[in-house]
Tab-separated table of C-alpha atoms in Angstrom:
chain	number	residue	atom	x	y	z
F	14	GLU	CA	206.007	-66.468	-18.531
F	15	ILE	CA	203.823	-68.315	-20.726
F	16	GLU	CA	206.140	-69.221	-23.898
F	17	GLY	CA	204.117	-72.358	-25.367
F	18	ARG	CA	201.891	-75.582	-24.896
F	19	GLU	CA	203.210	-76.971	-21.729
F	20	ASP	CA	203.385	-73.934	-20.199
F	21	ALA	CA	199.091	-73.198	-21.085
F	22	VAL	CA	198.654	-76.304	-18.954
F	23	ARG	CA	200.560	-75.862	-15.841
F	24	ALA	CA	199.359	-72.387	-15.973
F	25	PHE	CA	195.480	-73.731	-16.209
F	26	HIS	CA	196.724	-75.894	-13.655
F	27	TRP	CA	197.656	-72.966	-11.922
F	28	ILE	CA	194.419	-71.394	-11.349
F	29	LEU	CA	192.923	-74.722	-10.175
F	30	GLU	CA	194.812	-75.120	-7.115
F	31	LYS	CA	195.142	-71.339	-5.941
F	32	LYS	CA	191.825	-69.777	-7.385
F	33	VAL	CA	189.159	-72.401	-8.101
F	34	ARG	CA	187.426	-73.595	-4.966
F	35	GLY	CA	185.678	-76.894	-5.040
F	36	PHE	CA	186.861	-78.744	-8.163
F	37	GLU	CA	188.028	-81.753	-8.010
F	38	SER	CA	191.231	-83.100	-9.339
F	39	TRP	CA	189.593	-86.013	-12.451
F	40	TRP	CA	187.116	-82.893	-13.586
F	41	THR	CA	187.330	-81.842	-17.326
F	42	SER	CA	188.270	-78.444	-18.496
F	43	ARG	CA	184.362	-78.481	-19.330
F	44	LYS	CA	183.076	-79.290	-16.131
F	45	VAL	CA	185.872	-76.276	-14.161
F	46	VAL	CA	184.234	-73.896	-16.339
F	47	GLU	CA	180.669	-75.322	-15.699
F	48	HIS	CA	181.819	-75.658	-11.688
F	49	VAL	CA	182.916	-71.799	-11.844
F	50	ARG	CA	179.820	-70.961	-13.915
F	51	HIS	CA	177.573	-72.170	-11.200
F	52	ARG	CA	179.337	-70.717	-8.524
F	53	GLU	CA	179.130	-67.388	-9.796
F	54	GLU	CA	182.572	-66.678	-9.467
F	55	PRO	CA	184.040	-63.835	-10.355
F	56	LEU	CA	186.843	-65.298	-12.844
F	57	GLN	CA	184.698	-67.044	-14.614
F	58	PRO	CA	185.346	-65.262	-17.808
F	59	GLN	CA	189.398	-65.646	-17.345
F	60	VAL	CA	188.494	-69.635	-16.012
F	61	ALA	CA	186.569	-70.125	-19.677
F	62	GLN	CA	189.821	-68.605	-21.564
F	63	ALA	CA	192.016	-70.578	-19.939
F	64	ALA	CA	190.153	-73.524	-20.480
F	65	GLU	CA	189.646	-73.117	-24.001
F	66	LEU	CA	193.258	-72.366	-24.598
F	67	TYR	CA	194.150	-75.405	-22.163
F	68	ASP	CA	192.266	-78.259	-24.537
F	69	LEU	CA	194.604	-76.642	-27.495
F	70	ALA	CA	197.459	-76.862	-25.576
F	71	ARG	CA	196.616	-80.132	-24.498
F	72	TYR	CA	194.648	-81.922	-26.614
F	73	THR	CA	195.498	-80.562	-30.370
F	74	PRO	CA	198.434	-82.687	-32.193
F	75	GLU	CA	201.952	-82.206	-30.703
F	76	THR	CA	202.664	-80.207	-34.376
F	77	TYR	CA	200.022	-77.426	-33.362
F	78	ASP	CA	201.595	-74.238	-31.718
F	79	LEU	CA	199.864	-71.526	-30.011
F	80	ASP	CA	200.079	-68.707	-31.723
F	81	LYS	CA	200.993	-65.368	-30.296
F	82	SER	CA	197.091	-64.469	-29.691
F	83	GLU	CA	196.454	-67.595	-28.079
F	84	LEU	CA	199.720	-67.440	-25.757
F	85	GLU	CA	198.910	-63.821	-24.656
F	86	ARG	CA	195.321	-64.665	-24.224
F	87	MET	CA	196.540	-67.009	-21.608
F	88	ARG	CA	199.114	-64.599	-20.067
F	89	GLN	CA	196.242	-62.197	-19.863
F	90	ALA	CA	194.149	-64.733	-17.976
F	91	ILE	CA	196.719	-65.918	-15.759
F	92	ARG	CA	197.370	-62.266	-14.711
F	93	ALA	CA	193.614	-61.578	-14.125
F	94	CYS	CA	193.519	-64.433	-11.864
F	95	ALA	CA	196.965	-64.348	-10.002
F	96	SER	CA	195.651	-60.476	-8.972
F	97	ALA	CA	192.075	-61.702	-8.262
F	98	GLU	CA	191.414	-62.089	-4.655
F	99	THR	CA	189.057	-65.706	-4.193
């Protein structure tokens, strides 16, 4: 379950490990999105959405909390990725 910033970061890492082929662990989230777009991966929209939310969770001040809408968007991206065959 994705309830906050740390969960969003872990969720993005899960997407990378389980659903993105050929990525390098040192890549930025933007590089991952570029890679997925270039390879025309079917999960491109979900990876892009998750990367945007990952950046918010990872790089905004700790006082920033992801709102309900942002958390739900991350949940949707994870559900779509989890159910997709790669």
